[in-house]
XYZ file of C-alpha atoms in Angstrom:
705
model
C -0.091 0.061 0.133
C 3.002 2.256 0.790
C 3.987 1.770 -2.907
C 0.834 2.423 -4.290
C 0.620 5.573 -2.377
C 4.529 7.120 -3.003
C 4.057 5.783 -7.042
C 1.114 7.630 -7.060
C 2.531 10.612 -5.793
C 6.223 10.252 -7.531
C 4.033 10.202 -10.729
C 1.889 13.563 -9.914
C 5.118 15.062 -9.512
C 6.319 14.269 -12.778
C 3.171 15.148 -14.789
C 2.462 18.424 -13.058
C 6.546 19.210 -13.924
C 6.742 18.297 -17.828
C 2.453 19.355 -18.485
C 3.035 22.494 -16.634
C -0.859 22.235 -15.881
C -1.641 21.129 -12.170
C -5.835 21.214 -13.147
C -4.645 19.107 -16.047
C -2.146 17.030 -13.423
C -5.203 16.315 -11.051
C -7.133 15.316 -13.624
C -4.589 12.227 -14.840
C -3.725 12.035 -11.798
C -7.492 10.789 -11.026
C -7.150 7.918 -13.264
C -5.447 6.359 -10.658
C -7.938 5.658 -7.709
C -10.782 5.192 -10.319
C -8.696 2.529 -12.104
C -7.892 0.736 -9.193
C -10.728 0.466 -7.396
C -12.176 -0.439 -10.662
C -10.017 -2.776 -10.719
C -11.199 -3.885 -7.101
C -14.278 -5.100 -8.669
C -12.855 -7.397 -11.600
C -10.591 -8.912 -8.642
C -13.757 -9.653 -6.295
C -15.237 -10.574 -9.350
C -12.746 -13.512 -10.089
C -11.878 -14.422 -6.480
C -8.597 -12.784 -5.972
C -7.660 -11.850 -2.478
C -6.060 -8.412 -1.525
C -2.666 -10.043 -0.546
C 1.035 -8.997 -1.263
C 1.145 -10.596 -4.922
C -2.466 -8.808 -5.578
C -1.072 -5.330 -4.047
C 2.447 -5.757 -6.226
C 0.650 -6.023 -9.319
C -1.749 -2.829 -8.185
C 1.915 -0.907 -7.467
C 3.268 -2.428 -10.991
C 0.373 -0.659 -12.736
C 0.743 2.676 -10.643
C 3.111 3.624 -13.109
C 1.289 2.447 -16.277
C -2.350 4.165 -15.232
C -1.587 6.853 -16.333
C 0.003 6.392 -19.488
C -3.113 6.050 -21.463
C -4.749 9.596 -19.845
C -1.198 11.472 -19.943
C -1.931 10.861 -24.779
C -5.254 11.998 -24.121
C -4.255 15.162 -22.028
C -1.434 15.933 -24.213
C -3.113 15.543 -27.771
C -6.115 17.640 -26.115
C -3.965 20.148 -25.080
C -1.881 20.610 -28.426
C -5.564 20.995 -30.082
C -6.275 23.839 -28.036
C -3.387 24.980 -28.500
C -4.101 24.999 -32.214
C -6.921 26.904 -31.804
C -9.691 24.051 -31.524
C -12.396 25.393 -28.461
C -12.345 22.812 -25.595
C -14.761 20.780 -26.184
C -13.649 20.001 -30.372
C -10.204 19.781 -29.074
C -10.488 17.295 -26.354
C -12.805 15.243 -28.982
C -11.121 15.329 -31.813
C -7.566 14.705 -29.549
C -9.154 11.737 -27.826
C -10.528 10.587 -31.342
C -6.516 11.148 -32.821
C -4.711 9.064 -30.181
C -7.502 6.223 -29.725
C -6.284 3.884 -32.389
C -2.534 3.631 -30.790
C -3.540 3.750 -27.318
C -5.460 0.242 -28.148
C -3.024 -1.007 -29.920
C -0.411 -0.410 -26.814
C -2.713 -1.457 -24.110
C -3.574 -4.451 -25.901
C -0.543 -5.507 -26.847
C 0.624 -5.172 -22.374
C -2.266 -7.128 -21.705
C -1.485 -9.687 -24.475
C 2.322 -10.447 -22.375
C -0.064 -11.468 -19.078
C -2.070 -13.844 -21.179
C 0.629 -16.639 -21.244
C 1.814 -15.467 -17.612
C -2.169 -17.272 -15.915
C -0.780 -20.373 -18.090
C 2.493 -21.230 -16.276
C 2.206 -23.789 -13.750
C 4.487 -24.367 -10.823
C 6.424 -21.987 -8.526
C 5.931 -18.896 -11.214
C 1.779 -19.528 -11.521
C 1.606 -19.429 -7.498
C 4.225 -16.202 -6.616
C 2.058 -14.304 -10.100
C -1.536 -15.242 -11.167
C -2.775 -12.583 -8.974
C -0.095 -10.505 -9.734
C -1.022 -10.606 -13.888
C -4.946 -10.307 -13.236
C -3.797 -7.345 -10.834
C -1.998 -5.849 -13.824
C -4.539 -6.594 -16.923
C -7.680 -5.492 -14.954
C -6.477 -2.108 -14.041
C -4.494 -1.388 -16.857
C -8.068 -2.068 -19.172
C -9.688 0.071 -16.190
C -7.509 2.422 -17.271
C -8.211 2.634 -21.073
C -11.403 3.078 -20.581
C -11.477 5.610 -18.227
C -8.766 7.379 -20.377
C -11.260 7.668 -23.275
C -14.053 8.346 -21.756
C -13.773 9.822 -18.545
C -10.356 11.443 -19.253
C -12.731 13.844 -22.287
C -14.681 15.003 -20.063
C -12.392 16.309 -17.076
C -10.756 17.931 -20.127
C -13.448 19.607 -21.201
C -14.302 22.203 -18.136
C -10.571 22.785 -17.592
C -9.971 25.333 -20.633
C -12.537 27.450 -19.112
C -10.845 28.260 -15.781
C -7.067 27.831 -16.970
C -7.788 30.920 -19.114
C -8.975 33.343 -16.109
C -6.131 31.341 -14.247
C -3.781 32.584 -16.750
C -5.770 36.109 -17.100
C -5.102 36.972 -13.474
C -1.665 34.467 -12.889
C 1.041 37.346 -12.279
C -1.308 39.006 -9.948
C -1.681 36.952 -7.121
C 1.336 35.327 -5.115
C 0.933 31.574 -5.981
C 0.247 32.263 -9.687
C 3.561 34.857 -10.105
C 5.467 31.422 -8.294
C 3.081 29.211 -10.539
C 4.450 31.693 -13.069
C 7.769 31.585 -12.910
C 8.315 27.581 -12.558
C 6.560 27.403 -15.834
C 9.135 29.671 -17.243
C 11.724 28.174 -16.298
C 11.418 24.748 -17.265
C 9.865 26.112 -20.513
C 13.581 27.596 -20.758
C 14.842 23.208 -19.351
C 12.429 21.674 -22.126
C 13.515 24.128 -25.119
C 17.020 23.405 -23.994
C 16.547 19.766 -24.121
C 14.339 19.909 -27.085
C 17.144 21.690 -28.703
C 19.890 18.798 -28.481
C 17.045 16.438 -28.664
C 16.845 17.390 -32.085
C 20.346 17.704 -32.986
C 21.352 14.226 -31.625
C 18.233 13.083 -33.560
C 19.912 14.216 -36.610
C 23.419 12.846 -35.945
C 21.284 9.440 -36.029
C 19.822 9.493 -38.192
C 22.731 10.655 -40.834
C 25.326 7.427 -38.989
C 22.684 4.583 -39.009
C 25.578 1.859 -39.117
C 26.552 3.257 -36.271
C 23.364 3.831 -34.382
C 23.102 -0.033 -35.085
C 26.432 -0.985 -34.076
C 26.264 0.450 -30.925
C 23.059 -1.382 -30.539
C 24.840 -4.713 -31.282
C 27.494 -4.285 -29.307
C 25.222 -3.452 -26.606
C 22.797 -6.629 -26.310
C 26.143 -8.421 -27.209
C 27.011 -6.933 -23.652
C 23.709 -7.619 -22.101
C 24.141 -11.182 -23.377
C 27.312 -11.832 -21.780
C 26.050 -9.887 -17.819
C 22.874 -12.375 -18.739
C 25.265 -15.515 -18.479
C 27.301 -13.971 -15.779
C 24.296 -13.029 -13.125
C 23.412 -15.295 -10.653
C 20.149 -17.747 -11.685
C 18.352 -18.687 -8.697
C 14.500 -19.380 -8.399
C 13.049 -16.666 -6.115
C 14.816 -13.703 -4.429
C 15.821 -14.474 -0.545
C 14.038 -12.423 1.281
C 15.242 -10.717 4.563
C 12.572 -10.966 7.192
C 14.646 -9.957 10.033
C 14.207 -13.859 11.733
C 16.786 -16.764 11.581
C 15.447 -21.261 11.796
C 17.861 -22.867 13.167
C 17.222 -26.348 13.297
C 19.080 -28.604 15.195
C 20.194 -32.337 14.236
C 22.645 -34.328 16.747
C 23.342 -37.678 16.551
C 20.478 -40.413 16.984
C 20.150 -41.526 20.236
C 21.753 -38.324 22.069
C 20.385 -37.877 25.397
C 17.371 -34.919 25.795
C 20.050 -33.432 28.304
C 22.493 -33.090 26.048
C 20.523 -32.137 23.380
C 19.719 -29.043 25.782
C 22.766 -28.642 26.900
C 23.954 -27.709 23.082
C 21.027 -25.489 22.225
C 22.052 -23.395 25.327
C 25.294 -22.915 23.324
C 23.220 -21.681 20.349
C 21.268 -18.891 22.608
C 24.487 -17.955 24.384
C 26.084 -17.620 20.790
C 22.986 -15.624 19.346
C 22.844 -13.497 22.584
C 26.891 -12.519 22.252
C 25.297 -10.900 18.351
C 22.811 -8.839 20.666
C 19.178 -11.212 19.330
C 16.907 -11.169 22.047
C 13.709 -12.759 22.454
C 15.124 -16.307 21.001
C 12.362 -18.923 20.805
C 13.791 -22.391 21.727
C 11.942 -25.831 21.332
C 14.031 -29.097 22.316
C 12.549 -32.838 21.580
C 9.632 -33.826 19.957
C 6.950 -31.142 19.161
C 2.958 -30.983 19.880
C 0.224 -32.320 18.125
C -0.324 -28.197 17.000
C 3.133 -27.906 15.307
C 2.749 -31.381 13.932
C -0.182 -30.294 12.099
C 1.369 -27.359 10.976
C 3.377 -28.840 9.353
C 6.866 -28.755 11.877
C 9.218 -32.084 11.856
C 8.160 -34.360 14.568
C 11.202 -33.993 16.296
C 13.186 -36.458 18.909
C 15.385 -35.777 21.417
C 18.662 -35.707 19.623
C 16.183 -32.259 17.614
C 15.661 -28.769 18.753
C 14.259 -26.069 16.927
C 15.033 -21.904 17.872
C 13.960 -18.821 16.496
C 15.887 -16.398 16.130
C 15.091 -12.766 15.920
C 17.907 -10.759 13.635
C 18.942 -7.955 16.290
C 17.990 -4.382 14.433
C 20.026 -2.883 11.696
C 21.878 -6.432 10.872
C 21.179 -8.219 7.766
C 19.919 -11.860 8.055
C 22.169 -13.590 6.063
C 25.618 -11.854 8.039
C 24.136 -12.813 11.590
C 23.363 -16.104 10.247
C 27.029 -16.419 8.881
C 28.373 -14.807 12.602
C 26.548 -17.684 14.382
C 27.694 -20.048 12.255
C 31.760 -18.734 12.866
C 30.503 -18.597 16.872
C 29.901 -22.638 17.188
C 31.956 -23.912 14.499
C 31.804 -27.882 15.842
C 27.968 -27.382 15.226
C 28.079 -25.460 11.802
C 29.596 -28.635 10.414
C 26.376 -30.251 9.802
C 24.388 -30.474 13.113
C 22.983 -26.815 12.605
C 20.954 -25.569 9.570
C 19.497 -21.845 9.414
C 17.095 -20.348 7.765
C 16.467 -17.217 6.797
C 13.030 -16.979 5.306
C 11.200 -17.375 8.928
C 7.899 -18.927 9.510
C 5.322 -16.573 7.789
C 3.322 -17.307 3.944
C 6.745 -15.615 2.573
C 8.926 -18.198 4.741
C 6.759 -21.217 3.126
C 7.015 -20.199 -0.003
C 11.048 -19.251 -0.233
C 12.362 -21.073 2.162
C 15.226 -23.770 2.789
C 13.528 -25.229 0.194
C 13.866 -22.446 -2.123
C 17.743 -22.768 -1.814
C 18.745 -25.866 -1.546
C 21.046 -27.942 -3.608
C 20.386 -31.536 -3.174
C 22.514 -34.499 -4.354
C 20.869 -38.245 -4.502
C 23.225 -41.187 -3.934
C 21.961 -45.044 -4.901
C 23.463 -47.921 -4.865
C 22.931 -51.545 -4.434
C 23.469 -51.469 -1.212
C 22.588 -49.040 1.824
C 26.017 -49.242 3.117
C 27.724 -48.290 0.063
C 25.779 -45.022 -0.505
C 25.816 -44.320 3.013
C 29.927 -44.031 3.165
C 30.070 -42.550 -0.154
C 27.676 -39.877 0.570
C 29.762 -39.143 3.765
C 32.810 -38.479 1.311
C 30.245 -35.831 -0.824
C 29.420 -34.269 2.810
C 33.135 -34.244 3.553
C 33.776 -32.530 0.135
C 30.652 -30.081 -0.592
C 31.729 -28.561 2.979
C 34.631 -27.378 1.048
C 32.745 -25.422 -1.229
C 32.407 -21.695 -0.789
C 28.370 -21.804 -2.435
C 27.282 -23.454 0.089
C 26.489 -23.541 3.563
C 24.824 -25.656 6.416
C 26.143 -28.907 4.271
C 24.248 -32.171 6.127
C 22.473 -35.415 5.350
C 19.081 -35.121 4.887
C 16.694 -37.974 6.330
C 19.453 -39.483 8.061
C 17.865 -40.349 11.430
C 18.185 -43.858 12.760
C 15.753 -45.607 15.629
C 16.863 -48.355 17.762
C 15.244 -51.424 16.683
C 15.486 -55.402 17.355
C 15.716 -57.806 14.383
C 14.460 -61.368 14.940
C 15.686 -64.259 12.785
C 13.526 -67.318 12.624
C 15.079 -70.830 13.320
C 13.500 -72.340 10.638
C 15.121 -75.944 10.974
C 13.711 -75.961 14.580
C 10.917 -74.720 13.270
C 9.893 -77.580 11.408
C 11.435 -80.319 13.647
C 9.046 -78.440 15.717
C 6.375 -78.379 13.452
C 5.708 -74.947 14.321
C 4.687 -72.033 11.891
C 6.130 -68.322 11.792
C 2.573 -67.339 12.056
C 2.404 -68.636 15.433
C 5.642 -66.941 16.795
C 4.474 -64.060 15.186
C 0.694 -64.123 17.601
C 2.914 -65.175 20.542
C 5.219 -62.122 19.761
C 2.394 -59.466 19.646
C 0.810 -61.489 22.590
C 3.575 -60.541 24.664
C 4.457 -57.534 24.006
C 1.163 -55.808 22.525
C -1.349 -58.020 24.153
C -4.700 -59.924 22.703
C -7.501 -58.450 20.930
C -10.268 -60.352 22.682
C -13.360 -58.488 21.284
C -15.047 -55.197 20.751
C -17.229 -52.682 22.979
C -19.999 -52.106 21.359
C -21.889 -48.868 21.937
C -24.398 -47.261 18.946
C -22.376 -47.202 15.927
C -18.801 -46.184 18.068
C -16.526 -49.698 18.244
C -13.579 -49.874 21.003
C -11.404 -52.884 21.116
C -10.723 -54.914 24.266
C -7.112 -56.241 24.402
C -5.989 -58.491 27.249
C -2.352 -57.670 27.367
C 0.073 -58.295 30.723
C 0.007 -55.856 33.618
C 1.607 -52.837 33.693
C 4.763 -52.211 32.350
C 5.659 -56.141 31.394
C 4.275 -56.607 28.008
C 7.513 -53.686 27.411
C 10.256 -56.436 28.467
C 11.737 -58.511 25.491
C 12.363 -61.151 28.233
C 9.639 -61.631 29.443
C 8.265 -62.109 25.924
C 11.472 -64.354 25.054
C 10.198 -66.964 27.901
C 6.239 -66.952 26.363
C 6.368 -71.026 25.597
C 4.820 -72.022 22.266
C 4.665 -76.026 22.144
C 6.422 -76.214 25.985
C 9.592 -74.512 23.965
C 10.270 -71.388 24.680
C 10.723 -67.890 21.634
C 14.059 -67.531 23.109
C 14.625 -70.802 21.772
C 13.207 -70.586 18.184
C 14.758 -67.030 17.348
C 18.039 -65.217 17.817
C 17.845 -61.520 18.319
C 20.263 -58.589 17.034
C 20.150 -54.970 17.758
C 20.622 -52.634 14.647
C 19.863 -49.515 13.649
C 16.995 -48.511 11.116
C 16.395 -45.714 9.462
C 12.979 -43.630 10.069
C 11.802 -42.865 7.089
C 13.472 -44.309 3.933
C 13.432 -42.161 0.791
C 12.966 -43.300 -2.337
C 13.331 -41.782 -6.166
C 11.716 -43.001 -8.887
C 11.026 -46.364 -7.177
C 14.254 -46.338 -6.032
C 16.021 -46.149 -2.264
C 18.150 -42.848 -2.089
C 20.307 -41.183 0.187
C 19.893 -37.346 0.312
C 23.391 -34.838 0.330
C 22.167 -31.097 0.548
C 22.929 -27.845 1.676
C 21.956 -24.555 1.682
C 23.669 -21.606 -1.123
C 25.430 -19.174 0.315
C 26.617 -17.028 -2.437
C 26.300 -17.140 -6.101
C 23.035 -18.351 -7.024
C 21.438 -22.042 -7.211
C 22.776 -22.692 -10.342
C 26.000 -21.600 -9.877
C 26.318 -23.639 -6.587
C 24.729 -26.492 -8.603
C 27.793 -26.288 -11.199
C 30.264 -26.316 -8.551
C 28.723 -29.732 -6.529
C 28.554 -31.052 -9.898
C 32.587 -30.571 -10.642
C 33.278 -31.659 -7.270
C 31.483 -34.443 -7.264
C 32.935 -35.742 -10.882
C 36.520 -35.967 -9.123
C 34.695 -37.995 -6.337
C 35.821 -41.731 -7.284
C 32.178 -44.033 -7.180
C 32.179 -47.757 -6.739
C 30.438 -50.293 -8.646
C 26.881 -49.497 -9.781
C 26.736 -46.773 -7.397
C 25.042 -43.195 -9.359
C 24.109 -39.894 -7.844
C 22.201 -36.514 -9.367
C 22.070 -32.607 -8.208
C 18.391 -31.877 -7.896
C 16.837 -29.133 -5.631
C 16.026 -25.852 -6.332
C 18.238 -25.907 -9.473
C 15.898 -28.269 -11.044
C 13.227 -25.528 -10.398
C 14.899 -22.523 -11.865
C 15.884 -24.344 -15.154
C 11.788 -25.306 -15.407
C 10.354 -21.638 -14.623
C 13.112 -20.215 -16.696
C 11.869 -21.942 -19.602
C 8.371 -21.987 -18.850
C 9.103 -17.585 -18.512
C 11.005 -18.250 -22.076
C 8.419 -19.260 -23.170
C 6.421 -17.250 -22.489
C 8.182 -14.593 -23.712
C 8.355 -15.945 -27.038
C 4.493 -16.000 -27.172
C 4.013 -12.603 -25.813
C 6.508 -10.918 -28.941
C 4.588 -13.076 -31.155
C 0.966 -11.709 -29.896
C 2.769 -8.249 -30.261
C 3.991 -8.467 -33.625
C 0.131 -9.669 -34.533
C -1.561 -7.218 -32.715
C 0.881 -4.137 -34.459
C 0.725 -5.847 -37.874
C -3.309 -5.250 -37.467
C -2.438 -1.906 -36.579
C -0.543 -0.412 -39.291
C -1.297 -3.114 -42.297
C 1.971 -3.890 -42.610
C 4.346 -6.627 -41.765
C 7.390 -4.525 -42.445
C 6.217 -1.224 -40.226
C 6.189 -3.385 -36.621
C 9.349 -4.747 -36.871
C 10.207 -0.461 -36.728
C 8.763 -1.464 -32.855
C 9.614 -4.326 -31.988
C 13.183 -3.064 -31.515
C 12.262 -1.484 -28.316
C 11.413 -5.261 -27.655
C 15.423 -6.525 -27.278
C 16.709 -3.528 -26.209
C 13.705 -3.314 -22.903
C 15.299 -6.682 -22.149
C 18.529 -5.341 -22.101
C 18.002 -2.235 -20.152
C 16.577 -5.099 -17.467
C 19.064 -7.403 -17.350
C 21.904 -4.083 -16.883
C 20.096 -2.700 -13.994
C 19.875 -6.343 -12.353
C 24.074 -6.156 -12.581
C 24.399 -2.628 -11.768
C 21.704 -3.412 -8.264
C 23.243 -7.099 -7.297
C 20.394 -8.724 -8.116
C 20.251 -12.160 -9.809
C 18.038 -13.670 -12.507
C 15.398 -15.529 -10.781
C 11.084 -15.903 -11.389
C 11.109 -12.402 -10.543
C 13.084 -10.840 -12.050
C 12.164 -12.574 -15.326
C 8.708 -11.401 -14.917
C 9.594 -7.989 -14.415
C 11.477 -8.629 -17.732
C 8.693 -10.331 -19.527
C 6.554 -7.360 -18.645
C 8.370 -4.916 -20.273
C 8.412 -7.192 -23.562
C 4.461 -5.806 -23.699
C 5.072 -1.922 -22.173
C 8.488 -1.189 -24.622
C 6.430 -0.617 -27.495
C 3.518 1.208 -26.496
C 5.416 4.774 -26.952
C 7.364 3.652 -29.785
C 3.137 2.857 -31.323
C 2.179 6.187 -29.844
C 5.217 8.355 -32.121
C 5.646 5.880 -35.163
C 1.278 6.553 -35.287
C 2.587 10.528 -35.440
C 5.572 9.927 -37.697
C 3.604 7.986 -40.277
C 0.644 10.812 -40.314
C 3.215 12.793 -41.384
C 4.330 11.274 -43.948
C 0.858 10.713 -45.374
C 0.917 14.603 -45.641
C 3.798 14.609 -48.033
C 6.311 15.736 -45.759
C 10.385 14.017 -46.439
C 10.843 10.910 -43.895
C 13.809 13.194 -41.857
C 11.367 16.102 -41.641
C 8.308 12.913 -40.839
C 10.608 12.129 -37.587
C 11.389 15.446 -36.346
C 7.663 16.459 -36.441
C 5.908 13.027 -35.597
C 8.903 13.490 -32.530
C 8.605 17.273 -31.686
C 4.523 15.955 -31.390
C 5.149 13.238 -29.481
C 7.866 14.537 -27.286
C 6.208 15.583 -23.991
C 3.635 12.506 -23.701
C 6.460 9.553 -24.359
C 8.576 11.495 -22.249
C 5.712 12.013 -19.385
C 4.384 7.914 -19.737
C 8.200 6.532 -19.720
C 9.279 9.003 -16.423
C 5.810 7.565 -14.682
C 6.104 4.473 -15.357
C 9.324 4.964 -13.705
C 8.976 6.203 -11.109
C 5.887 4.757 -10.127
C 7.923 1.359 -9.450
C 11.183 2.970 -7.760
C 9.470 2.750 -4.502
C 9.680 -1.193 -5.045
C 13.313 -0.835 -5.355
C 13.132 0.491 -1.661
C 12.473 -2.897 0.065
C 9.776 -1.107 1.951
C 7.371 -3.531 3.763
C 6.814 -7.138 4.059
C 7.954 -8.715 0.828
C 9.450 -5.694 -0.576
C 13.197 -7.633 -1.557
C 10.475 -10.001 -3.115
C 9.721 -6.921 -5.900
C 12.750 -5.490 -6.081
C 13.992 -7.243 -8.662
C 10.705 -7.037 -10.845
C 11.177 -3.256 -10.322
C 14.825 -3.670 -11.724
C 13.320 -4.878 -14.794
C 10.298 -2.887 -15.424
C 12.833 0.697 -14.560
C 15.765 -0.797 -16.285
C 13.969 -1.910 -20.000
C 11.545 1.811 -19.469
C 15.270 3.073 -19.592
C 16.447 1.304 -22.730
C 13.132 1.489 -24.721
C 12.928 4.913 -24.132
C 15.956 5.085 -26.040
C 14.704 3.029 -28.528
C 12.070 4.929 -29.309
C 13.780 7.912 -29.086
C 16.484 7.401 -31.034
C 16.827 3.653 -32.601
C 13.203 3.680 -34.020
C 13.489 7.065 -36.158
C 16.688 6.047 -37.755
C 15.444 2.590 -38.803
C 11.838 4.311 -39.665
C 14.302 6.772 -42.122
C 16.531 3.794 -43.537
C 13.544 1.568 -44.514
C 11.722 4.577 -46.260
C 15.113 5.142 -48.028
C 14.942 1.497 -49.281
C 11.367 1.283 -50.527
C 11.568 4.584 -52.261
C 14.824 3.085 -54.346
C 12.848 -0.279 -55.069
C 10.102 1.742 -56.124
C 11.937 3.413 -58.045
C 14.380 0.916 -59.800
C 11.030 -0.638 -60.425
C 9.396 1.911 -61.990
C 12.203 2.763 -64.397
C 12.633 -1.247 -65.232
C 9.267 -0.781 -66.139
C 9.563 2.288 -68.199
C 12.661 0.682 -69.930
């Protein structure tokens, strides 16, 4: 909510400074709350709740909601300056920009269409966000084409009165001086833009070469960026899990927990919560590990002003013996975000399988010791390695055959001695309570007494052999094969780099015959999500091209608009690099969003250039006239998009870090898309027009000959 409000205020300031009309700016700004309210109606109809994800979509849309209204207001203002009346200026201006606005908004909405069909984690995260953006943008388009002209009709009457008395009042005088200063700044920017545009149109090869080099450099950055499923969110909590060797007494576990608590308090942590031993029924139902006497869980609030990752690293260094496999630290906390992006979202797992469990366990121990030396991993341990004491009984089948005793008789005798014999059921209406006959007290827990039970005069102890062993608490199977799992939490560099480091390290480790291993965990989810979003991006580009082809009734002209698409993706990657972010599902969603937003300004500008070209102007002159006519509107829409999502870069509130990569992708994409609209697209248009002119001229000359 803070990001929505702050983004709206920043957008209002930008509109006010660029449009130089506070009444028109307020009219444009009214579109933001009205679009949000209409969006809430659609969200209610689609059963989308108000949550951090849907609010994130509205926060993303704040910078986009005013784009259509800005273009309508700017077009009406230009018509008004040309001498038309208030009503006629509003109608003619709106009709002039309605077609490119509908096409530009439709391309944006089509980008979010394929996102709805993404499965897995990306679908869980961004379904609500996509629906929120689609609803808000659709509402803003309808309001910009219907309500905005109505609000503009009444404005000129008051504006004329204000201009007549603008210099008499103190406020009017100050506003007049501000407008004059901004007018000088605007004139200076316009002159420099026209000079730079002339330079670009005169040197198209240089422009295209620089653009290609920038794309290649961005490709290298994209390969070098860390890749993970989701960005790490610092919720101010560290959840520590302590797993000591099986059979450790609860007193010893309590002593080790006290060491962890003391180390945390030495690092200025307060209000540490600890649970030693088995979990309560309520905790188990909530998803907690059942626990044993050798396990414990601690919830440690991070001290004020400290980062959870740095605090966890200092805690590991304070108790190095426990950090070597017994202690695991989760930085995501226990909130709903924690369940989404907790330890499972940042874990690299090695699944080891062998014909014999002992072989797999021995090789897994060697692998665990090797992986602890990798700087990209922390808290390396054997998952699901807990065991419990058990007694195995082996039947003496030769003696059983001599005495004529069946194995079922032995099993029944043991069950009766250790657990009791079911006699009957106590029936009470539709309820049945079994009645079991057993030895009094704790005698039924005595194995020696059970083995003294006779069968046909022979004690059970003579019919069986007993062995005390340790059995695993649970057996993990992958593809029906029992596996031993070694896992570690990604410390730095992203899940993709950590998985690559693990694979390279284990490739040099000798393997016994028949043993196999594979790297799994979060990296597999990251690869699947990246692949799906890549398909979404390709589908979005195709849909955008088809819409533009229908808008311009041409297959070649839309390619000019599509030049902004790869540059928008490149800009998002550059900002991710500069801000130290990673390539993850959130940042990829931001880049995919920019694929639909990048062409909005290009569509409006190209439409104006084509109109001047149709009037008979030369290509260069048409570019200058169209650029000048749409400069203010394009500048305002790009700046409002940037400042609208700028608060999301500041990690404000719960989940702020989750949307920081998305904001980085949108801001970077907006900057490079603006540069493409200002320079690359006009240069390519002039080149295309010259080619077509030569082709037509050559064809005409050939026919005349």
